[in-house]
Protein backbone atom coordinates (compact mmCIF):
# COMPACT_ATOMS: atom_id res chain seq x y z
CA UNK A 1 0.00 0.00 0.00
CA UNK A 2 1.40 3.41 -0.99
CA UNK A 3 2.21 6.01 1.70
CA UNK A 4 1.43 8.80 -0.75
CA UNK A 5 -0.79 11.32 1.02
CA UNK A 6 -4.18 12.21 -0.44
CA UNK A 7 -5.04 15.82 -1.38
CA UNK A 8 -5.01 18.21 1.58
CA UNK A 9 -8.54 19.41 0.79
CA UNK A 10 -9.99 15.94 1.27
CA UNK A 11 -8.13 15.46 4.55
CA UNK A 12 -9.39 18.86 5.72
CA UNK A 13 -12.95 17.86 4.85
CA UNK A 14 -12.59 14.62 6.80
CA UNK A 15 -11.08 16.34 9.86
CA UNK A 16 -13.93 18.86 10.05
CA UNK A 17 -16.61 16.22 9.55
CA UNK A 18 -15.06 13.93 12.18
CA UNK A 19 -14.80 16.82 14.65
CA UNK A 20 -18.41 17.91 14.17
CA UNK A 21 -19.76 14.42 13.41
CA UNK A 22 -21.84 16.23 10.82
CA UNK A 23 -21.29 16.80 7.12
CA UNK A 24 -23.55 19.85 7.19
CA UNK A 25 -21.70 21.60 10.03
CA UNK A 26 -18.33 20.75 8.49
CA UNK A 27 -19.44 22.17 5.14
CA UNK A 28 -20.61 25.36 6.86
CA UNK A 29 -17.24 25.75 8.63
CA UNK A 30 -15.27 25.24 5.41
CA UNK A 31 -17.61 27.44 3.35
CA UNK A 32 -18.48 24.71 0.84
CA UNK A 33 -21.70 22.95 -0.03
CA UNK A 34 -22.58 19.65 1.71
CA UNK A 35 -22.39 17.97 -1.70
CA UNK A 36 -18.85 19.26 -2.28
CA UNK A 37 -17.74 18.14 1.18
CA UNK A 38 -19.30 14.70 0.66
CA UNK A 39 -17.44 14.41 -2.64
CA UNK A 40 -14.10 15.24 -0.94
CA UNK A 41 -14.65 12.58 1.72
CA UNK A 42 -15.73 10.03 -0.89
CA UNK A 43 -12.52 10.77 -2.80
CA UNK A 44 -10.51 10.24 0.40
CA UNK A 45 -12.23 6.91 1.04
CA UNK A 46 -11.44 5.78 -2.50
CA UNK A 47 -7.82 6.81 -2.02
CA UNK A 48 -7.67 4.77 1.20
CA UNK A 49 -9.73 1.88 -0.10
CA UNK A 50 -12.13 1.70 2.83
CA UNK A 51 -15.03 3.74 4.26
CA UNK A 52 -14.28 6.33 6.94
CA UNK A 53 -17.89 7.07 7.90
CA UNK A 54 -21.06 5.09 8.37
CA UNK A 55 -23.82 7.17 6.80
CA UNK A 56 -27.03 7.08 8.84
CA UNK A 57 -30.33 8.81 8.12
CA UNK A 58 -29.61 12.00 10.08
CA UNK A 59 -26.11 11.42 11.38
CA UNK A 60 -22.74 9.87 10.67
CA UNK A 61 -20.43 7.63 12.68
CA UNK A 62 -16.74 6.93 12.26
CA UNK A 63 -15.69 3.49 11.10
CA UNK A 64 -12.67 1.78 12.65
CA UNK A 65 -10.51 3.36 9.93
CA UNK A 66 -12.07 6.75 10.62
CA UNK A 67 -11.37 6.45 14.34
CA UNK A 68 -7.74 5.61 13.55
CA UNK A 69 -7.32 8.60 11.23
CA UNK A 70 -9.23 11.26 13.17
CA UNK A 71 -6.82 12.07 16.07
CA UNK A 72 -3.78 12.38 13.83
CA UNK A 73 -5.63 14.49 11.27
CA UNK A 74 -6.91 16.82 13.98
CA UNK A 75 -3.47 17.22 15.55
CA UNK A 76 -1.83 17.77 12.16
CA UNK A 77 -4.19 20.56 11.15
CA UNK A 78 -3.87 22.23 14.57
CA UNK A 79 -0.08 22.11 14.24
CA UNK A 80 -0.31 23.56 10.74
CA UNK A 81 -2.68 26.30 11.93
CA UNK A 82 -0.34 27.21 14.79
CA UNK A 83 2.65 27.33 12.44
CA UNK A 84 0.75 29.55 10.02
CA UNK A 85 -0.27 31.94 12.80
CA UNK A 86 3.32 32.09 14.08
CA UNK A 87 4.59 32.82 10.58
CA UNK A 88 2.04 35.60 10.11
CA UNK A 89 3.05 37.15 13.45
CA UNK A 90 6.65 37.25 12.27
CA UNK A 91 5.55 39.63 9.53
CA UNK A 92 3.77 41.93 11.99
CA UNK A 93 6.18 44.48 13.43
CA UNK A 94 3.49 46.72 14.91
CA UNK A 95 1.28 44.51 17.11
CA UNK A 96 2.62 43.11 20.39
CA UNK A 97 0.41 40.66 22.31
CA UNK A 98 1.41 40.48 25.98
CA UNK A 99 0.02 38.43 28.85
CA UNK A 100 0.72 39.07 32.53
CA UNK A 101 -1.01 38.31 35.80
CA UNK A 102 -3.92 40.56 36.83
CA UNK A 103 -2.08 42.00 39.86
CA UNK A 104 1.14 42.71 37.95
CA UNK A 105 -0.87 44.27 35.13
CA UNK A 106 -2.79 46.51 37.54
CA UNK A 107 0.07 47.55 39.82
CA UNK A 108 3.16 47.49 37.62
CA UNK A 109 2.24 47.69 33.95
CA UNK A 110 -0.85 49.89 33.83
CA UNK A 111 0.57 52.89 35.77
CA UNK A 112 3.63 52.98 33.49
CA UNK A 113 2.34 52.02 30.05
CA UNK A 114 1.76 55.58 28.93
CA UNK A 115 5.56 55.98 28.96
CA UNK A 116 6.01 53.02 26.64
CA UNK A 117 3.20 54.21 24.37
CA UNK A 118 4.78 57.67 24.17
CA UNK A 119 8.24 56.26 23.41
CA UNK A 120 6.98 53.67 20.89
CA UNK A 121 3.87 55.00 19.15
CA UNK A 122 4.50 52.54 16.31
CA UNK A 123 3.72 49.53 18.57
CA UNK A 124 0.10 48.48 19.07
CA UNK A 125 0.33 46.90 22.54
CA UNK A 126 -2.44 44.45 23.43
CA UNK A 127 -2.74 43.07 26.96
CA UNK A 128 -4.33 39.96 28.38
CA UNK A 129 -4.40 39.84 32.19
CA UNK A 130 -4.31 36.13 32.98
CA UNK A 131 -2.40 33.58 35.05
CA UNK A 132 -3.45 30.51 33.10
CA UNK A 133 -0.95 28.27 31.42
CA UNK A 134 -0.38 29.59 27.93
CA UNK A 135 0.99 28.34 24.66
CA UNK A 136 2.79 30.89 22.49
CA UNK A 137 1.59 29.14 19.34
CA UNK A 138 -2.02 28.39 20.21
CA UNK A 139 -2.76 31.61 22.11
CA UNK A 140 -1.04 33.97 19.65
CA UNK A 141 1.00 35.53 22.46
CA UNK A 142 4.29 37.31 21.81
CA UNK A 143 5.42 37.99 25.39
CA UNK A 144 4.44 36.58 28.79
CA UNK A 145 5.38 38.01 32.17
CA UNK A 146 5.26 35.31 34.83
CA UNK A 147 6.17 35.03 38.53
CA UNK A 148 7.63 31.95 40.14
CA UNK A 149 10.74 29.85 40.31
CA UNK A 150 11.04 28.47 36.80
CA UNK A 151 12.81 26.98 34.96
CA UNK A 152 10.94 27.85 31.80
CA UNK A 153 11.45 24.98 29.38
CA UNK A 154 11.16 25.46 25.65
CA UNK A 155 11.00 29.27 25.69
CA UNK A 156 13.39 32.21 25.89
CA UNK A 157 13.45 33.59 29.44
CA UNK A 158 15.08 36.55 31.18
CA UNK A 159 14.84 37.51 34.84
CA UNK A 160 13.41 41.00 35.32
CA UNK A 161 14.13 41.61 38.99
CA UNK A 162 14.48 39.97 42.36
CA UNK A 163 11.40 39.96 44.58
CA UNK A 164 11.12 40.87 48.23
CA UNK A 165 8.43 41.48 50.82
CA UNK A 166 8.37 44.33 53.34
CA UNK A 167 5.64 45.97 55.48
CA UNK A 168 4.19 49.06 53.81
CA UNK A 169 1.54 51.51 54.97
CA UNK A 170 0.36 55.09 54.68
CA UNK A 171 2.87 57.65 56.05
CA UNK A 172 0.50 58.73 58.84
CA UNK A 173 0.04 55.12 59.92
CA UNK A 174 3.81 54.66 60.17
CA UNK A 175 3.82 57.33 62.90
CA UNK A 176 1.51 55.17 65.01
CA UNK A 177 3.57 52.01 64.49
CA UNK A 178 7.22 53.10 64.64
CA UNK A 179 8.77 49.70 65.42
CA UNK A 180 8.31 46.10 64.29
CA UNK A 181 7.11 45.26 67.82
CA UNK A 182 4.37 47.87 67.55
CA UNK A 183 3.02 46.09 64.46
CA UNK A 184 1.60 43.43 66.77
CA UNK A 185 -1.13 46.01 67.55
CA UNK A 186 -1.64 47.15 63.95
CA UNK A 187 -4.40 46.04 61.54
CA UNK A 188 -2.62 43.64 59.21
CA UNK A 189 -3.49 42.86 55.60
CA UNK A 190 -2.79 39.39 54.22
CA UNK A 191 -1.93 38.76 50.55
CA UNK A 192 -2.72 35.08 49.90
CA UNK A 193 -1.62 35.12 46.26
CA UNK A 194 1.88 33.97 47.22
CA UNK A 195 0.90 31.15 49.55
CA UNK A 196 2.59 28.78 47.07
CA UNK A 197 6.07 30.09 47.97
CA UNK A 198 8.36 27.72 49.83
CA UNK A 199 9.65 28.81 52.31
CA UNK A 200 6.68 31.07 52.98
CA UNK A 201 7.18 34.84 52.70
CA UNK A 202 4.38 35.83 55.04
CA UNK A 203 3.74 37.80 58.21
CA UNK A 204 4.89 35.04 60.60
CA UNK A 205 8.18 34.71 58.69
CA UNK A 206 8.75 38.48 58.73
CA UNK A 207 8.12 38.72 62.47
CA UNK A 208 10.52 35.82 63.08
CA UNK A 209 13.15 37.58 60.94
CA UNK A 210 12.76 40.65 63.18
CA UNK A 211 13.00 38.61 66.37
CA UNK A 212 9.42 39.38 67.36
CA UNK A 213 7.53 36.49 68.98
CA UNK A 214 4.17 36.99 67.30
CA UNK A 215 2.08 34.86 64.98
CA UNK A 216 -0.74 36.95 63.51
CA UNK A 217 -3.95 35.30 62.43
CA UNK A 218 -6.57 38.06 62.19
CA UNK A 219 -6.91 40.79 59.59
CA UNK A 220 -8.03 41.45 56.05
CA UNK A 221 -7.29 38.54 53.69
CA UNK A 222 -7.11 39.01 49.91
CA UNK A 223 -6.53 36.47 47.15
CA UNK A 224 -5.02 39.15 44.88
CA UNK A 225 -1.92 41.24 45.60
CA UNK A 226 -3.38 44.30 43.89
CA UNK A 227 -6.45 44.28 46.14
CA UNK A 228 -4.27 43.86 49.24
CA UNK A 229 -2.18 46.90 48.23
CA UNK A 230 -5.30 48.92 47.41
CA UNK A 231 -6.56 48.21 50.93
CA UNK A 232 -3.32 49.60 52.37
CA UNK A 233 -3.57 52.67 50.15
CA UNK A 234 -7.08 53.22 51.48
CA UNK A 235 -5.76 53.18 55.05
CA UNK A 236 -7.13 49.74 55.86
CA UNK A 237 -3.92 48.52 57.46
CA UNK A 238 -0.38 47.34 56.88
CA UNK A 239 0.37 44.92 54.05
CA UNK A 240 3.46 42.79 53.57
CA UNK A 241 4.01 44.27 50.14
CA UNK A 242 5.79 42.62 47.24
CA UNK A 243 8.42 44.63 45.42
CA UNK A 244 6.67 44.64 42.05
CA UNK A 245 3.33 45.62 43.58
CA UNK A 246 4.41 48.41 45.93
CA UNK A 247 7.70 49.87 44.74
CA UNK A 248 6.14 52.64 42.65
CA UNK A 249 3.84 53.63 45.52
CA UNK A 250 6.87 53.79 47.83
CA UNK A 251 8.92 55.74 45.28
CA UNK A 252 6.09 58.22 44.74
CA UNK A 253 5.49 58.63 48.49
CA UNK A 254 2.00 57.18 48.70
CA UNK A 255 3.24 54.32 50.90
CA UNK A 256 6.25 53.99 53.18
CA UNK A 257 8.42 51.02 54.20
CA UNK A 258 9.56 52.29 57.61
CA UNK A 259 11.50 49.33 58.97
CA UNK A 260 14.16 48.98 56.27
CA UNK A 261 14.05 45.17 56.19
CA UNK A 262 12.57 42.86 53.58
CA UNK A 263 12.29 39.12 53.06
CA UNK A 264 13.90 37.92 49.84
CA UNK A 265 12.56 34.99 47.84
CA UNK A 266 14.12 33.03 45.01
CA UNK A 267 10.88 33.40 43.05
CA UNK A 268 11.03 36.25 40.53
CA UNK A 269 9.34 37.80 37.54
CA UNK A 270 10.51 36.59 34.12
CA UNK A 271 10.15 37.96 30.61
CA UNK A 272 9.22 35.06 28.32
CA UNK A 273 8.89 34.73 24.56
CA UNK A 274 9.32 32.09 21.88
CA UNK A 275 12.90 31.11 21.18
CA UNK A 276 14.10 32.94 18.10
CA UNK A 277 11.83 35.97 18.65
CA UNK A 278 13.73 37.59 21.52
CA UNK A 279 15.56 39.95 19.13
CA UNK A 280 12.52 41.15 17.21
CA UNK A 281 12.47 44.96 17.44
CA UNK A 282 9.19 45.44 19.31
CA UNK A 283 9.98 42.62 21.77
CA UNK A 284 13.40 44.14 22.45
CA UNK A 285 11.73 47.54 22.90
CA UNK A 286 9.33 46.23 25.53
CA UNK A 287 12.03 44.29 27.40
CA UNK A 288 14.45 47.21 27.49
CA UNK A 289 11.69 49.58 28.58
CA UNK A 290 10.70 47.26 31.45
CA UNK A 291 14.30 46.96 32.63
CA UNK A 292 14.71 50.75 32.46
CA UNK A 293 11.53 51.24 34.50
CA UNK A 294 12.81 48.81 37.13
CA UNK A 295 16.08 50.75 37.29
CA UNK A 296 14.20 54.01 37.99
CA UNK A 297 13.11 52.76 41.42
CA UNK A 298 16.35 51.00 42.37
CA UNK A 299 16.85 53.50 45.20
CA UNK A 300 13.90 51.94 47.05
CA UNK A 301 15.48 48.52 46.68
CA UNK A 302 18.89 49.75 47.80
CA UNK A 303 17.41 51.32 50.94
CA UNK A 304 16.31 47.92 52.24
CA UNK A 305 18.27 45.18 53.93
CA UNK A 306 17.07 41.97 52.31
CA UNK A 307 17.09 38.82 54.41
CA UNK A 308 16.79 35.60 52.36
CA UNK A 309 13.71 33.84 53.65
CA UNK A 310 15.74 30.61 53.68
CA UNK A 311 17.82 32.16 56.48
CA UNK A 312 14.83 32.92 58.69
CA UNK A 313 14.55 30.54 61.66
CA UNK A 314 11.81 27.95 61.30
CA UNK A 315 8.79 28.31 63.63
CSV table of C-alpha atoms in Angstrom, one decimal:
chain,number,residue,atom,x,y,z
A,1,UNK,CA,0.0,0.0,0.0
A,2,UNK,CA,1.4,3.4,-1.0
A,3,UNK,CA,2.2,6.0,1.7
A,4,UNK,CA,1.4,8.8,-0.8
A,5,UNK,CA,-0.8,11.3,1.0
A,6,UNK,CA,-4.2,12.2,-0.4
A,7,UNK,CA,-5.0,15.8,-1.4
A,8,UNK,CA,-5.0,18.2,1.6
A,9,UNK,CA,-8.5,19.4,0.8
A,10,UNK,CA,-10.0,15.9,1.3
A,11,UNK,CA,-8.1,15.5,4.6
A,12,UNK,CA,-9.4,18.9,5.7
A,13,UNK,CA,-13.0,17.9,4.9
A,14,UNK,CA,-12.6,14.6,6.8
A,15,UNK,CA,-11.1,16.3,9.9
A,16,UNK,CA,-13.9,18.9,10.1
A,17,UNK,CA,-16.6,16.2,9.5
A,18,UNK,CA,-15.1,13.9,12.2
A,19,UNK,CA,-14.8,16.8,14.7
A,20,UNK,CA,-18.4,17.9,14.2
A,21,UNK,CA,-19.8,14.4,13.4
A,22,UNK,CA,-21.8,16.2,10.8
A,23,UNK,CA,-21.3,16.8,7.1
A,24,UNK,CA,-23.5,19.9,7.2
A,25,UNK,CA,-21.7,21.6,10.0
A,26,UNK,CA,-18.3,20.7,8.5
A,27,UNK,CA,-19.4,22.2,5.1
A,28,UNK,CA,-20.6,25.4,6.9
A,29,UNK,CA,-17.2,25.7,8.6
A,30,UNK,CA,-15.3,25.2,5.4
A,31,UNK,CA,-17.6,27.4,3.3
A,32,UNK,CA,-18.5,24.7,0.8
A,33,UNK,CA,-21.7,22.9,0.0
A,34,UNK,CA,-22.6,19.6,1.7
A,35,UNK,CA,-22.4,18.0,-1.7
A,36,UNK,CA,-18.8,19.3,-2.3
A,37,UNK,CA,-17.7,18.1,1.2
A,38,UNK,CA,-19.3,14.7,0.7
A,39,UNK,CA,-17.4,14.4,-2.6
A,40,UNK,CA,-14.1,15.2,-0.9
A,41,UNK,CA,-14.6,12.6,1.7
A,42,UNK,CA,-15.7,10.0,-0.9
A,43,UNK,CA,-12.5,10.8,-2.8
A,44,UNK,CA,-10.5,10.2,0.4
A,45,UNK,CA,-12.2,6.9,1.0
A,46,UNK,CA,-11.4,5.8,-2.5
A,47,UNK,CA,-7.8,6.8,-2.0
A,48,UNK,CA,-7.7,4.8,1.2
A,49,UNK,CA,-9.7,1.9,-0.1
A,50,UNK,CA,-12.1,1.7,2.8
A,51,UNK,CA,-15.0,3.7,4.3
A,52,UNK,CA,-14.3,6.3,6.9
A,53,UNK,CA,-17.9,7.1,7.9
A,54,UNK,CA,-21.1,5.1,8.4
A,55,UNK,CA,-23.8,7.2,6.8
A,56,UNK,CA,-27.0,7.1,8.8
A,57,UNK,CA,-30.3,8.8,8.1
A,58,UNK,CA,-29.6,12.0,10.1
A,59,UNK,CA,-26.1,11.4,11.4
A,60,UNK,CA,-22.7,9.9,10.7
A,61,UNK,CA,-20.4,7.6,12.7
A,62,UNK,CA,-16.7,6.9,12.3
A,63,UNK,CA,-15.7,3.5,11.1
A,64,UNK,CA,-12.7,1.8,12.6
A,65,UNK,CA,-10.5,3.4,9.9
A,66,UNK,CA,-12.1,6.8,10.6
A,67,UNK,CA,-11.4,6.4,14.3
A,68,UNK,CA,-7.7,5.6,13.5
A,69,UNK,CA,-7.3,8.6,11.2
A,70,UNK,CA,-9.2,11.3,13.2
A,71,UNK,CA,-6.8,12.1,16.1
A,72,UNK,CA,-3.8,12.4,13.8
A,73,UNK,CA,-5.6,14.5,11.3
A,74,UNK,CA,-6.9,16.8,14.0
A,75,UNK,CA,-3.5,17.2,15.5
A,76,UNK,CA,-1.8,17.8,12.2
A,77,UNK,CA,-4.2,20.6,11.2
A,78,UNK,CA,-3.9,22.2,14.6
A,79,UNK,CA,-0.1,22.1,14.2
A,80,UNK,CA,-0.3,23.6,10.7
A,81,UNK,CA,-2.7,26.3,11.9
A,82,UNK,CA,-0.3,27.2,14.8
A,83,UNK,CA,2.6,27.3,12.4
A,84,UNK,CA,0.7,29.5,10.0
A,85,UNK,CA,-0.3,31.9,12.8
A,86,UNK,CA,3.3,32.1,14.1
A,87,UNK,CA,4.6,32.8,10.6
A,88,UNK,CA,2.0,35.6,10.1
A,89,UNK,CA,3.1,37.1,13.5
A,90,UNK,CA,6.7,37.3,12.3
A,91,UNK,CA,5.6,39.6,9.5
A,92,UNK,CA,3.8,41.9,12.0
A,93,UNK,CA,6.2,44.5,13.4
A,94,UNK,CA,3.5,46.7,14.9
A,95,UNK,CA,1.3,44.5,17.1
A,96,UNK,CA,2.6,43.1,20.4
A,97,UNK,CA,0.4,40.7,22.3
A,98,UNK,CA,1.4,40.5,26.0
A,99,UNK,CA,0.0,38.4,28.8
A,100,UNK,CA,0.7,39.1,32.5
A,101,UNK,CA,-1.0,38.3,35.8
A,102,UNK,CA,-3.9,40.6,36.8
A,103,UNK,CA,-2.1,42.0,39.9
A,104,UNK,CA,1.1,42.7,37.9
A,105,UNK,CA,-0.9,44.3,35.1
A,106,UNK,CA,-2.8,46.5,37.5
A,107,UNK,CA,0.1,47.5,39.8
A,108,UNK,CA,3.2,47.5,37.6
A,109,UNK,CA,2.2,47.7,33.9
A,110,UNK,CA,-0.9,49.9,33.8
A,111,UNK,CA,0.6,52.9,35.8
A,112,UNK,CA,3.6,53.0,33.5
A,113,UNK,CA,2.3,52.0,30.0
A,114,UNK,CA,1.8,55.6,28.9
A,115,UNK,CA,5.6,56.0,29.0
A,116,UNK,CA,6.0,53.0,26.6
A,117,UNK,CA,3.2,54.2,24.4
A,118,UNK,CA,4.8,57.7,24.2
A,119,UNK,CA,8.2,56.3,23.4
A,120,UNK,CA,7.0,53.7,20.9
A,121,UNK,CA,3.9,55.0,19.1
A,122,UNK,CA,4.5,52.5,16.3
A,123,UNK,CA,3.7,49.5,18.6
A,124,UNK,CA,0.1,48.5,19.1
A,125,UNK,CA,0.3,46.9,22.5
A,126,UNK,CA,-2.4,44.5,23.4
A,127,UNK,CA,-2.7,43.1,27.0
A,128,UNK,CA,-4.3,40.0,28.4
A,129,UNK,CA,-4.4,39.8,32.2
A,130,UNK,CA,-4.3,36.1,33.0
A,131,UNK,CA,-2.4,33.6,35.0
A,132,UNK,CA,-3.5,30.5,33.1
A,133,UNK,CA,-1.0,28.3,31.4
A,134,UNK,CA,-0.4,29.6,27.9
A,135,UNK,CA,1.0,28.3,24.7
A,136,UNK,CA,2.8,30.9,22.5
A,137,UNK,CA,1.6,29.1,19.3
A,138,UNK,CA,-2.0,28.4,20.2
A,139,UNK,CA,-2.8,31.6,22.1
A,140,UNK,CA,-1.0,34.0,19.7
A,141,UNK,CA,1.0,35.5,22.5
A,142,UNK,CA,4.3,37.3,21.8
A,143,UNK,CA,5.4,38.0,25.4
A,144,UNK,CA,4.4,36.6,28.8
A,145,UNK,CA,5.4,38.0,32.2
A,146,UNK,CA,5.3,35.3,34.8
A,147,UNK,CA,6.2,35.0,38.5
A,148,UNK,CA,7.6,31.9,40.1
A,149,UNK,CA,10.7,29.8,40.3
A,150,UNK,CA,11.0,28.5,36.8
A,151,UNK,CA,12.8,27.0,35.0
A,152,UNK,CA,10.9,27.9,31.8
A,153,UNK,CA,11.4,25.0,29.4
A,154,UNK,CA,11.2,25.5,25.7
A,155,UNK,CA,11.0,29.3,25.7
A,156,UNK,CA,13.4,32.2,25.9
A,157,UNK,CA,13.5,33.6,29.4
A,158,UNK,CA,15.1,36.5,31.2
A,159,UNK,CA,14.8,37.5,34.8
A,160,UNK,CA,13.4,41.0,35.3
A,161,UNK,CA,14.1,41.6,39.0
A,162,UNK,CA,14.5,40.0,42.4
A,163,UNK,CA,11.4,40.0,44.6
A,164,UNK,CA,11.1,40.9,48.2
A,165,UNK,CA,8.4,41.5,50.8
A,166,UNK,CA,8.4,44.3,53.3
A,167,UNK,CA,5.6,46.0,55.5
A,168,UNK,CA,4.2,49.1,53.8
A,169,UNK,CA,1.5,51.5,55.0
A,170,UNK,CA,0.4,55.1,54.7
A,171,UNK,CA,2.9,57.7,56.1
A,172,UNK,CA,0.5,58.7,58.8
A,173,UNK,CA,0.0,55.1,59.9
A,174,UNK,CA,3.8,54.7,60.2
A,175,UNK,CA,3.8,57.3,62.9
A,176,UNK,CA,1.5,55.2,65.0
A,177,UNK,CA,3.6,52.0,64.5
A,178,UNK,CA,7.2,53.1,64.6
A,179,UNK,CA,8.8,49.7,65.4
A,180,UNK,CA,8.3,46.1,64.3
A,181,UNK,CA,7.1,45.3,67.8
A,182,UNK,CA,4.4,47.9,67.5
A,183,UNK,CA,3.0,46.1,64.5
A,184,UNK,CA,1.6,43.4,66.8
A,185,UNK,CA,-1.1,46.0,67.6
A,186,UNK,CA,-1.6,47.2,63.9
A,187,UNK,CA,-4.4,46.0,61.5
A,188,UNK,CA,-2.6,43.6,59.2
A,189,UNK,CA,-3.5,42.9,55.6
A,190,UNK,CA,-2.8,39.4,54.2
A,191,UNK,CA,-1.9,38.8,50.6
A,192,UNK,CA,-2.7,35.1,49.9
A,193,UNK,CA,-1.6,35.1,46.3
A,194,UNK,CA,1.9,34.0,47.2
A,195,UNK,CA,0.9,31.1,49.5
A,196,UNK,CA,2.6,28.8,47.1
A,197,UNK,CA,6.1,30.1,48.0
A,198,UNK,CA,8.4,27.7,49.8
A,199,UNK,CA,9.6,28.8,52.3
A,200,UNK,CA,6.7,31.1,53.0
A,201,UNK,CA,7.2,34.8,52.7
A,202,UNK,CA,4.4,35.8,55.0
A,203,UNK,CA,3.7,37.8,58.2
A,204,UNK,CA,4.9,35.0,60.6
A,205,UNK,CA,8.2,34.7,58.7
A,206,UNK,CA,8.7,38.5,58.7
A,207,UNK,CA,8.1,38.7,62.5
A,208,UNK,CA,10.5,35.8,63.1
A,209,UNK,CA,13.2,37.6,60.9
A,210,UNK,CA,12.8,40.6,63.2
A,211,UNK,CA,13.0,38.6,66.4
A,212,UNK,CA,9.4,39.4,67.4
A,213,UNK,CA,7.5,36.5,69.0
A,214,UNK,CA,4.2,37.0,67.3
A,215,UNK,CA,2.1,34.9,65.0
A,216,UNK,CA,-0.7,36.9,63.5
A,217,UNK,CA,-4.0,35.3,62.4
A,218,UNK,CA,-6.6,38.1,62.2
A,219,UNK,CA,-6.9,40.8,59.6
A,220,UNK,CA,-8.0,41.4,56.0
A,221,UNK,CA,-7.3,38.5,53.7
A,222,UNK,CA,-7.1,39.0,49.9
A,223,UNK,CA,-6.5,36.5,47.1
A,224,UNK,CA,-5.0,39.1,44.9
A,225,UNK,CA,-1.9,41.2,45.6
A,226,UNK,CA,-3.4,44.3,43.9
A,227,UNK,CA,-6.4,44.3,46.1
A,228,UNK,CA,-4.3,43.9,49.2
A,229,UNK,CA,-2.2,46.9,48.2
A,230,UNK,CA,-5.3,48.9,47.4
A,231,UNK,CA,-6.6,48.2,50.9
A,232,UNK,CA,-3.3,49.6,52.4
A,233,UNK,CA,-3.6,52.7,50.1
A,234,UNK,CA,-7.1,53.2,51.5
A,235,UNK,CA,-5.8,53.2,55.0
A,236,UNK,CA,-7.1,49.7,55.9
A,237,UNK,CA,-3.9,48.5,57.5
A,238,UNK,CA,-0.4,47.3,56.9
A,239,UNK,CA,0.4,44.9,54.1
A,240,UNK,CA,3.5,42.8,53.6
A,241,UNK,CA,4.0,44.3,50.1
A,242,UNK,CA,5.8,42.6,47.2
A,243,UNK,CA,8.4,44.6,45.4
A,244,UNK,CA,6.7,44.6,42.0
A,245,UNK,CA,3.3,45.6,43.6
A,246,UNK,CA,4.4,48.4,45.9
A,247,UNK,CA,7.7,49.9,44.7
A,248,UNK,CA,6.1,52.6,42.7
A,249,UNK,CA,3.8,53.6,45.5
A,250,UNK,CA,6.9,53.8,47.8
A,251,UNK,CA,8.9,55.7,45.3
A,252,UNK,CA,6.1,58.2,44.7
A,253,UNK,CA,5.5,58.6,48.5
A,254,UNK,CA,2.0,57.2,48.7
A,255,UNK,CA,3.2,54.3,50.9
A,256,UNK,CA,6.3,54.0,53.2
A,257,UNK,CA,8.4,51.0,54.2
A,258,UNK,CA,9.6,52.3,57.6
A,259,UNK,CA,11.5,49.3,59.0
A,260,UNK,CA,14.2,49.0,56.3
A,261,UNK,CA,14.0,45.2,56.2
A,262,UNK,CA,12.6,42.9,53.6
A,263,UNK,CA,12.3,39.1,53.1
A,264,UNK,CA,13.9,37.9,49.8
A,265,UNK,CA,12.6,35.0,47.8
A,266,UNK,CA,14.1,33.0,45.0
A,267,UNK,CA,10.9,33.4,43.0
A,268,UNK,CA,11.0,36.3,40.5
A,269,UNK,CA,9.3,37.8,37.5
A,270,UNK,CA,10.5,36.6,34.1
A,271,UNK,CA,10.1,38.0,30.6
A,272,UNK,CA,9.2,35.1,28.3
A,273,UNK,CA,8.9,34.7,24.6
A,274,UNK,CA,9.3,32.1,21.9
A,275,UNK,CA,12.9,31.1,21.2
A,276,UNK,CA,14.1,32.9,18.1
A,277,UNK,CA,11.8,36.0,18.6
A,278,UNK,CA,13.7,37.6,21.5
A,279,UNK,CA,15.6,40.0,19.1
A,280,UNK,CA,12.5,41.1,17.2
A,281,UNK,CA,12.5,45.0,17.4
A,282,UNK,CA,9.2,45.4,19.3
A,283,UNK,CA,10.0,42.6,21.8
A,284,UNK,CA,13.4,44.1,22.4
A,285,UNK,CA,11.7,47.5,22.9
A,286,UNK,CA,9.3,46.2,25.5
A,287,UNK,CA,12.0,44.3,27.4
A,288,UNK,CA,14.5,47.2,27.5
A,289,UNK,CA,11.7,49.6,28.6
A,290,UNK,CA,10.7,47.3,31.4
A,291,UNK,CA,14.3,47.0,32.6
A,292,UNK,CA,14.7,50.8,32.5
A,293,UNK,CA,11.5,51.2,34.5
A,294,UNK,CA,12.8,48.8,37.1
A,295,UNK,CA,16.1,50.7,37.3
A,296,UNK,CA,14.2,54.0,38.0
A,297,UNK,CA,13.1,52.8,41.4
A,298,UNK,CA,16.3,51.0,42.4
A,299,UNK,CA,16.8,53.5,45.2
A,300,UNK,CA,13.9,51.9,47.1
A,301,UNK,CA,15.5,48.5,46.7
A,302,UNK,CA,18.9,49.8,47.8
A,303,UNK,CA,17.4,51.3,50.9
A,304,UNK,CA,16.3,47.9,52.2
A,305,UNK,CA,18.3,45.2,53.9
A,306,UNK,CA,17.1,42.0,52.3
A,307,UNK,CA,17.1,38.8,54.4
A,308,UNK,CA,16.8,35.6,52.4
A,309,UNK,CA,13.7,33.8,53.6
A,310,UNK,CA,15.7,30.6,53.7
A,311,UNK,CA,17.8,32.2,56.5
A,312,UNK,CA,14.8,32.9,58.7
A,313,UNK,CA,14.6,30.5,61.7
A,314,UNK,CA,11.8,28.0,61.3
A,315,UNK,CA,8.8,28.3,63.6
